[in-house]
Short mmCIF file of C-alpha atoms in Angstrom, two decimals:
data_model
loop_
_atom_site.label_atom_id
_atom_site.label_comp_id
_atom_site.label_asym_id
_atom_site.label_seq_id
_atom_site.Cartn_x
_atom_site.Cartn_y
_atom_site.Cartn_z
CA MET A 14 86.35 106.86 93.30
CA SER A 15 86.88 103.29 94.57
CA TRP A 16 86.47 99.80 93.45
CA THR A 17 83.06 98.33 92.71
CA ILE A 18 83.16 94.55 93.08
CA GLY A 19 80.42 91.85 92.76
CA ASN A 20 79.00 89.21 90.62
CA TYR A 21 76.85 91.65 88.35
CA PHE A 22 77.46 93.82 85.46
CA LEU A 23 78.72 97.40 86.06
CA THR A 24 77.50 100.79 84.75
CA LEU A 25 79.86 102.91 82.82
CA ALA A 26 80.53 105.21 86.01
CA GLN A 27 81.50 102.06 87.85
CA MET A 28 83.69 100.83 85.11
CA GLN A 29 85.37 104.19 85.10
CA GLY A 30 86.06 104.02 88.93
CA ASN A 31 87.60 100.60 88.44
CA ALA A 32 89.62 101.62 85.33
CA LEU A 33 91.12 104.37 87.42
CA GLU A 34 92.06 102.01 90.13
CA VAL A 35 93.74 99.73 87.75
CA TYR A 36 95.63 102.85 86.33
CA MET A 37 96.64 103.83 89.87
CA PHE A 38 97.81 100.45 90.67
CA LEU A 39 99.89 99.87 87.50
CA MET A 40 101.40 103.14 86.63
CA PRO A 41 103.79 103.24 89.48
CA ARG A 42 104.90 99.80 88.45
CA GLY A 43 106.27 101.05 85.15
CA TRP A 44 103.23 100.40 82.88
CA THR A 45 102.39 102.94 80.24
CA LEU A 46 98.88 104.36 79.79
CA ASN A 47 98.86 102.87 76.38
CA ALA A 48 99.43 99.35 77.80
CA ILE A 49 96.96 99.83 80.65
CA SER A 50 94.36 101.14 78.19
CA GLY A 51 94.90 98.08 75.73
CA MET A 52 94.39 95.77 78.57
CA LEU A 53 91.41 97.65 79.83
CA GLY A 54 89.80 97.39 76.43
CA ASN A 55 89.97 93.62 76.92
CA MET A 56 88.92 93.64 80.46
CA GLN A 57 85.75 95.48 79.62
CA SER A 58 84.78 92.69 77.19
CA GLU A 59 85.78 89.97 79.58
CA SER A 60 84.63 91.10 82.82
CA ASN A 61 83.34 94.73 82.85
CA ILE A 62 86.43 95.63 84.73
CA ASN A 63 84.94 93.89 87.67
CA PRO A 64 87.17 91.66 89.94
CA GLY A 65 84.30 89.94 91.36
CA ILE A 66 82.24 88.63 88.36
CA TRP A 67 81.86 85.14 87.33
CA GLN A 68 81.48 83.96 83.62
CA ASP A 69 77.72 83.94 83.06
CA LEU A 70 77.25 85.10 86.48
CA SER A 71 77.69 81.44 87.52
CA TYR A 72 78.87 82.34 91.07
CA GLY A 73 81.18 79.82 92.46
CA ASN A 74 81.53 77.67 89.62
CA TYR A 75 85.31 77.19 89.48
CA SER A 76 85.41 75.48 86.13
CA VAL A 77 84.48 78.75 84.37
CA GLY A 78 86.01 82.15 84.06
CA PHE A 79 86.56 84.61 86.94
CA GLY A 80 87.73 87.99 87.64
CA LEU A 81 89.21 90.97 85.77
CA VAL A 82 90.71 88.89 82.89
CA GLN A 83 88.30 85.94 83.32
CA TRP A 84 90.87 83.31 84.38
CA THR A 85 89.55 79.95 82.93
CA PRO A 86 89.00 77.81 84.75
CA ALA A 87 88.77 80.14 87.94
CA THR A 88 91.26 78.01 89.83
CA ASN A 89 94.14 79.26 87.50
CA TYR A 90 93.76 82.24 89.64
CA THR A 91 91.98 81.36 92.88
CA ASN A 92 94.37 78.73 93.96
CA TRP A 93 97.32 81.17 93.68
CA ALA A 94 95.17 83.83 95.54
CA GLY A 95 94.57 81.46 98.39
CA ALA A 96 98.25 80.42 98.65
CA ASN A 97 99.43 84.02 98.63
CA GLY A 98 97.05 85.56 101.19
CA TYR A 99 94.63 87.18 98.85
CA GLY A 100 90.79 86.90 98.85
CA ILE A 101 89.57 85.88 95.48
CA ASN A 102 87.84 89.19 95.05
CA ASP A 103 90.69 91.19 96.14
CA PRO A 104 91.73 93.37 92.96
CA ASP A 105 95.19 93.95 94.32
CA GLY A 106 95.86 90.18 94.26
CA GLN A 107 94.50 90.00 90.67
CA LEU A 108 96.67 92.84 89.55
CA VAL A 109 99.80 91.60 91.32
CA TRP A 110 99.14 88.24 89.26
CA ILE A 111 98.80 90.03 86.19
CA ASP A 112 101.89 92.23 86.65
CA SER A 113 104.18 89.65 88.07
CA GLU A 114 102.90 86.23 87.45
CA THR A 115 101.71 86.19 83.79
CA VAL A 116 105.01 84.94 82.48
CA SER A 117 105.80 82.30 85.11
CA PHE A 118 102.21 80.91 84.63
CA GLY A 119 102.54 80.74 80.84
CA GLN A 120 99.78 83.19 80.32
CA TRP A 121 101.71 85.32 77.86
CA ILE A 122 102.59 83.58 74.56
CA PRO A 123 103.87 85.98 71.84
CA THR A 124 102.39 85.36 68.49
CA GLY A 125 103.77 86.15 65.11
CA SER A 126 101.49 89.15 64.49
CA TYR A 127 102.39 90.57 67.84
CA PRO A 128 106.08 89.22 68.68
CA MET A 129 106.57 90.95 71.93
CA SER A 130 107.44 90.23 75.36
CA TRP A 131 105.34 90.79 78.37
CA GLY A 132 107.88 93.40 79.71
CA SER A 133 107.65 95.06 76.26
CA PHE A 134 104.08 95.09 76.30
CA LYS A 135 103.70 96.71 79.76
CA THR A 136 106.10 99.58 78.68
CA SER A 137 104.97 100.06 75.14
CA THR A 138 104.12 103.38 73.48
CA GLU A 139 102.20 101.65 70.62
CA SER A 140 98.89 102.71 69.96
CA PRO A 141 96.09 101.64 72.53
CA GLU A 142 94.41 99.80 69.66
CA TYR A 143 97.55 97.77 68.78
CA LEU A 144 98.07 96.87 72.36
CA ALA A 145 94.39 95.82 72.79
CA SER A 146 94.95 93.25 69.92
CA ALA A 147 98.37 92.33 71.33
CA PHE A 148 96.66 91.38 74.72
CA LEU A 149 93.83 89.68 72.90
CA LYS A 150 96.01 87.49 70.98
CA ASN A 151 98.88 86.98 73.38
CA PHE A 152 97.11 86.78 76.73
CA GLU A 153 93.35 86.22 76.48
CA ARG A 154 93.23 84.05 73.33
CA ALA A 155 89.42 84.44 73.65
CA GLY A 156 86.97 82.16 72.09
CA VAL A 157 84.67 85.25 71.13
CA GLU A 158 87.12 87.85 70.17
CA VAL A 159 85.15 90.83 68.96
CA GLU A 160 88.62 92.38 68.30
CA SER A 161 87.26 95.73 66.93
CA GLU A 162 85.21 96.31 69.96
CA ARG A 163 88.18 95.77 72.26
CA ARG A 164 90.25 98.03 70.15
CA SER A 165 87.67 100.78 70.22
CA GLN A 166 87.31 100.20 74.13
CA ALA A 167 90.93 100.62 74.42
CA ARG A 168 90.98 103.99 72.90
CA TYR A 169 88.01 104.97 75.19
CA TRP A 170 90.10 104.21 78.29
CA TYR A 171 93.14 105.92 76.71
CA ASP A 172 91.21 109.09 76.29
CA TYR A 173 89.38 108.95 79.58
CA LEU A 174 92.57 108.28 81.80
CA SER A 175 94.63 110.91 79.95
CA GLN A 176 93.07 113.48 82.32
CA TYR A 177 95.13 111.77 85.13
CA ALA A 178 98.18 111.27 83.27
CA GLY A 179 99.67 114.57 84.30
CA GLY A 180 98.71 113.86 88.01
CA SER A 181 102.17 114.21 89.57
CA GLN A 182 102.74 117.69 87.97
CA LYS A 183 99.20 118.81 89.02
CA ILE A 184 99.94 117.75 92.52
CA GLU A 185 103.26 119.73 92.51
CA ASP A 186 101.53 122.71 90.96
CA ALA A 187 98.71 122.71 93.65
CA VAL A 188 101.22 122.29 96.57
CA GLN A 189 103.75 124.92 95.30
CA TRP A 190 100.88 127.46 94.82
CA ALA A 191 99.49 126.95 98.25
CA ILE A 192 103.09 127.22 99.66
CA SER A 193 103.66 130.37 97.75
CA ILE A 194 100.45 131.79 99.34
CA ALA A 195 101.65 130.91 102.78
CA TYR A 196 105.04 132.59 102.11
CA ASP A 197 103.43 135.77 100.95
CA ASP A 198 102.19 137.96 103.82
CA ASN A 199 99.93 139.96 101.43
CA HIS A 200 97.62 136.86 101.93
CA GLY A 201 96.01 136.15 105.21
CA TYR A 202 93.06 134.36 106.49
CA ASP A 203 89.45 135.83 106.31
CA GLN A 204 86.05 134.44 105.35
CA ASN A 205 84.99 137.70 104.09
CA ASN A 206 87.63 137.89 101.39
CA ARG A 207 88.05 134.15 100.99
CA TRP A 208 88.73 134.00 97.24
CA GLY A 209 91.77 136.39 97.36
CA PRO A 210 93.72 138.16 98.53
CA ASP A 211 92.80 136.54 101.63
CA TYR A 212 91.63 132.86 101.89
CA ASP A 213 90.09 130.47 104.59
CA CYS A 214 91.03 126.86 104.84
CA SER A 215 88.73 125.49 102.26
CA SER A 216 89.16 128.16 99.50
CA LEU A 217 92.86 127.92 99.80
CA LEU A 218 92.95 124.55 98.61
CA ILE A 219 90.21 124.59 96.22
CA GLN A 220 91.90 127.40 94.45
CA ALA A 221 95.27 125.62 94.60
CA TRP A 222 93.86 122.68 92.88
CA GLU A 223 91.74 124.70 90.33
CA ASN A 224 94.92 126.61 89.46
CA ALA A 225 96.66 123.32 88.92
CA GLY A 226 94.13 122.15 86.31
CA VAL A 227 91.77 120.15 88.37
CA PRO A 228 88.47 121.91 88.13
CA VAL A 229 87.14 121.45 91.62
CA LYS A 230 86.04 124.99 91.94
CA SER A 231 84.36 124.98 88.55
CA ASN A 232 82.54 121.89 89.70
CA GLY A 233 80.99 123.50 92.66
CA ALA A 234 83.45 122.97 95.67
CA SER A 235 83.00 125.91 97.90
CA TYR A 236 83.50 124.96 101.54
CA THR A 237 84.57 122.05 103.60
CA GLY A 238 81.21 120.52 103.73
CA ASN A 239 81.13 119.78 99.89
CA MET A 240 84.62 119.28 99.21
CA TYR A 241 84.56 115.43 99.55
CA SER A 242 81.76 114.88 97.05
CA VAL A 243 83.25 117.38 94.63
CA PHE A 244 86.83 116.37 94.94
CA THR A 245 86.13 112.69 94.49
CA SER A 246 83.94 113.37 91.44
CA CYS A 247 86.97 115.19 89.92
CA GLY A 248 89.25 111.94 90.49
CA PHE A 249 90.46 112.32 94.02
CA MET A 250 90.66 108.86 95.78
CA ASP A 251 89.62 108.27 99.43
CA VAL A 252 92.85 106.73 100.88
CA THR A 253 91.88 106.85 104.55
CA SER A 254 92.11 103.30 105.28
CA SER A 255 95.87 103.31 104.03
CA VAL A 256 97.05 106.02 106.40
CA ASP A 257 97.47 106.37 110.02
CA MET A 258 95.78 109.42 111.17
CA GLY A 259 97.39 109.81 114.57
CA SER A 260 100.88 109.64 113.32
CA GLY A 261 100.52 110.78 109.74
CA SER A 262 102.26 107.59 108.35
CA GLY A 263 101.40 106.96 104.77
CA ILE A 264 100.20 110.45 104.03
CA GLN A 265 101.84 111.81 100.87
CA ARG A 266 102.51 115.15 99.39
CA GLY A 267 99.38 116.73 98.01
CA ASP A 268 97.00 114.74 100.22
CA ILE A 269 93.90 116.65 101.24
CA LEU A 270 93.27 116.20 105.03
CA LEU A 271 89.50 116.95 105.60
CA ASN A 272 87.20 117.40 108.68
CA HIS A 273 83.91 117.64 106.79
CA SER A 274 82.44 120.23 109.21
CA ASP A 275 85.37 122.39 110.52
CA HIS A 276 88.86 122.40 108.71
CA THR A 277 91.00 121.20 105.86
CA ALA A 278 94.66 121.19 105.17
CA MET A 279 97.10 119.81 102.46
CA SER A 280 100.13 117.74 103.12
CA ILE A 281 103.37 118.99 101.58
CA GLY A 282 105.37 115.82 102.56
CA ASN A 283 108.03 115.37 105.16
CA GLY A 284 105.55 115.59 108.14
CA GLN A 285 104.23 119.01 107.29
CA VAL A 286 101.00 120.59 106.13
CA VAL A 287 100.08 123.85 104.56
CA GLN A 288 96.78 125.49 105.78
CA ALA A 289 94.84 128.63 106.35
CA SER A 290 94.16 128.73 109.88
CA ILE A 291 92.92 131.88 111.71
CA ASN A 292 93.19 135.67 111.49
CA GLU A 293 95.17 137.95 113.68
CA PHE A 294 92.38 138.17 116.19
CA GLY A 295 91.89 134.47 116.48
CA GLU A 296 88.51 134.83 114.63
CA THR A 297 87.24 133.56 111.22
CA VAL A 298 85.81 136.98 109.80
CA GLY A 299 87.32 140.57 110.08
CA GLY A 300 90.79 141.82 110.60
CA GLN A 301 93.22 143.40 108.13
CA THR A 302 93.84 142.05 104.70
CA GLY A 303 97.03 140.15 104.67
CA ASP A 304 98.95 137.90 107.18
CA GLN A 305 99.47 140.17 110.26
CA THR A 306 101.13 137.31 112.38
CA GLY A 307 102.85 135.08 109.80
CA GLN A 308 100.58 132.20 110.99
CA GLU A 309 97.33 133.04 109.28
CA ILE A 310 98.31 130.88 106.37
CA CYS A 311 101.32 128.89 107.18
CA VAL A 312 103.34 125.61 107.06
CA THR A 313 103.25 123.63 110.16
CA GLY A 314 103.89 120.13 111.33
CA TYR A 315 101.42 117.31 110.73
CA TYR A 316 98.69 116.96 113.39
CA ASN A 317 95.33 115.09 113.63
CA TYR A 318 92.59 117.79 113.79
CA PRO A 319 90.89 115.20 113.89
CA TRP A 320 90.59 114.39 110.09
CA ASN A 321 87.54 112.39 108.85
CA CYS A 322 89.31 111.40 105.69
CA VAL A 323 92.39 111.69 103.37
CA LEU A 324 91.80 112.41 99.57
CA ARG A 325 94.69 111.93 97.11
CA TYR A 326 94.90 112.84 93.44
CA PRO A 327 95.94 110.12 91.18
CA GLY A 328 99.55 110.11 89.92
CA GLY A 329 101.57 110.92 92.86
CA GLY A 330 103.39 109.01 95.36
CA SER A 331 106.99 110.13 95.80
CA VAL A 332 107.83 113.09 97.82
CA PRO A 333 110.19 115.53 95.83
CA GLN A 334 113.28 116.29 97.84
CA GLY A 335 114.38 120.00 97.78
CA VAL A 336 113.94 123.19 99.55
CA TYR A 337 110.25 123.89 100.14
CA ILE A 338 110.05 124.46 103.80
CA VAL A 339 108.91 128.22 103.85
CA ARG A 340 107.98 128.60 107.39
CA TRP A 341 107.99 126.20 110.22
CA ILE A 342 105.48 126.59 113.17
CA PRO A 343 105.39 123.65 115.49
CA GLY A 344 102.11 121.81 115.26
#
């Protein structure tokens, strides 16, 4: 999934993609899912969760509302964006403003009904409905409230995004399962028995994520050629533009490294990947079951295959520190 941005109304699928981007941006900054959902319930009414939309589609009219929360006039945001190096359509700039500039710009004004600070709102575990109303009254102060609609929308976004709330644990479960297979020489590389006890490069990772609770196999992932479409449909983000393929800089634990036609591996952090590579005869098919060389399924240093893209499941980020290097083979 990725941002959809433009001066037009979005489909539900496009809003879902944008909502996930909002979640991915704000969750590491300490926001609760409840607060994010309460705000998204308002954004849906204000902008379709579209950072590029103008009020009434009046493109370039800086006297009307603009952006995710429909800053009115638009210059309340666009002047700040220009002064801080953001394009006005850049969703990162808009979310930075919301997260860190709301108070200094006087946008958040606690009301008697919702006497909470901005910091308390962002970390609140009140219901999404309650927080949708708090955001409406304290931040938006909309001329047309339609409060019940914003509240029900907040509940929808809470339910929708809850599937990603356990992302960190799912990432860790997928990584640990793949590492355990690499450590156990009862499992080797073979395309004939690729769903166990042996695996090939794609089935190893597909099964790892399926076991972790991300239904990529159930949704049709079966080989490197369809991993991209299925994995992204299951919530993985294409983060290729944010990493350096050559050095591996920016790649995180759990990231999927994908060459669409030939190979895939998974980062386990600290400059290492886990992968199913080749059988004992240097072939893809045949050979004995199990890992005859200790290198058929293994942990190795990062290398650029070359990879076409890097996919990341939401909710990760930090690399757990501990003993998880099971076998080192220079790459």
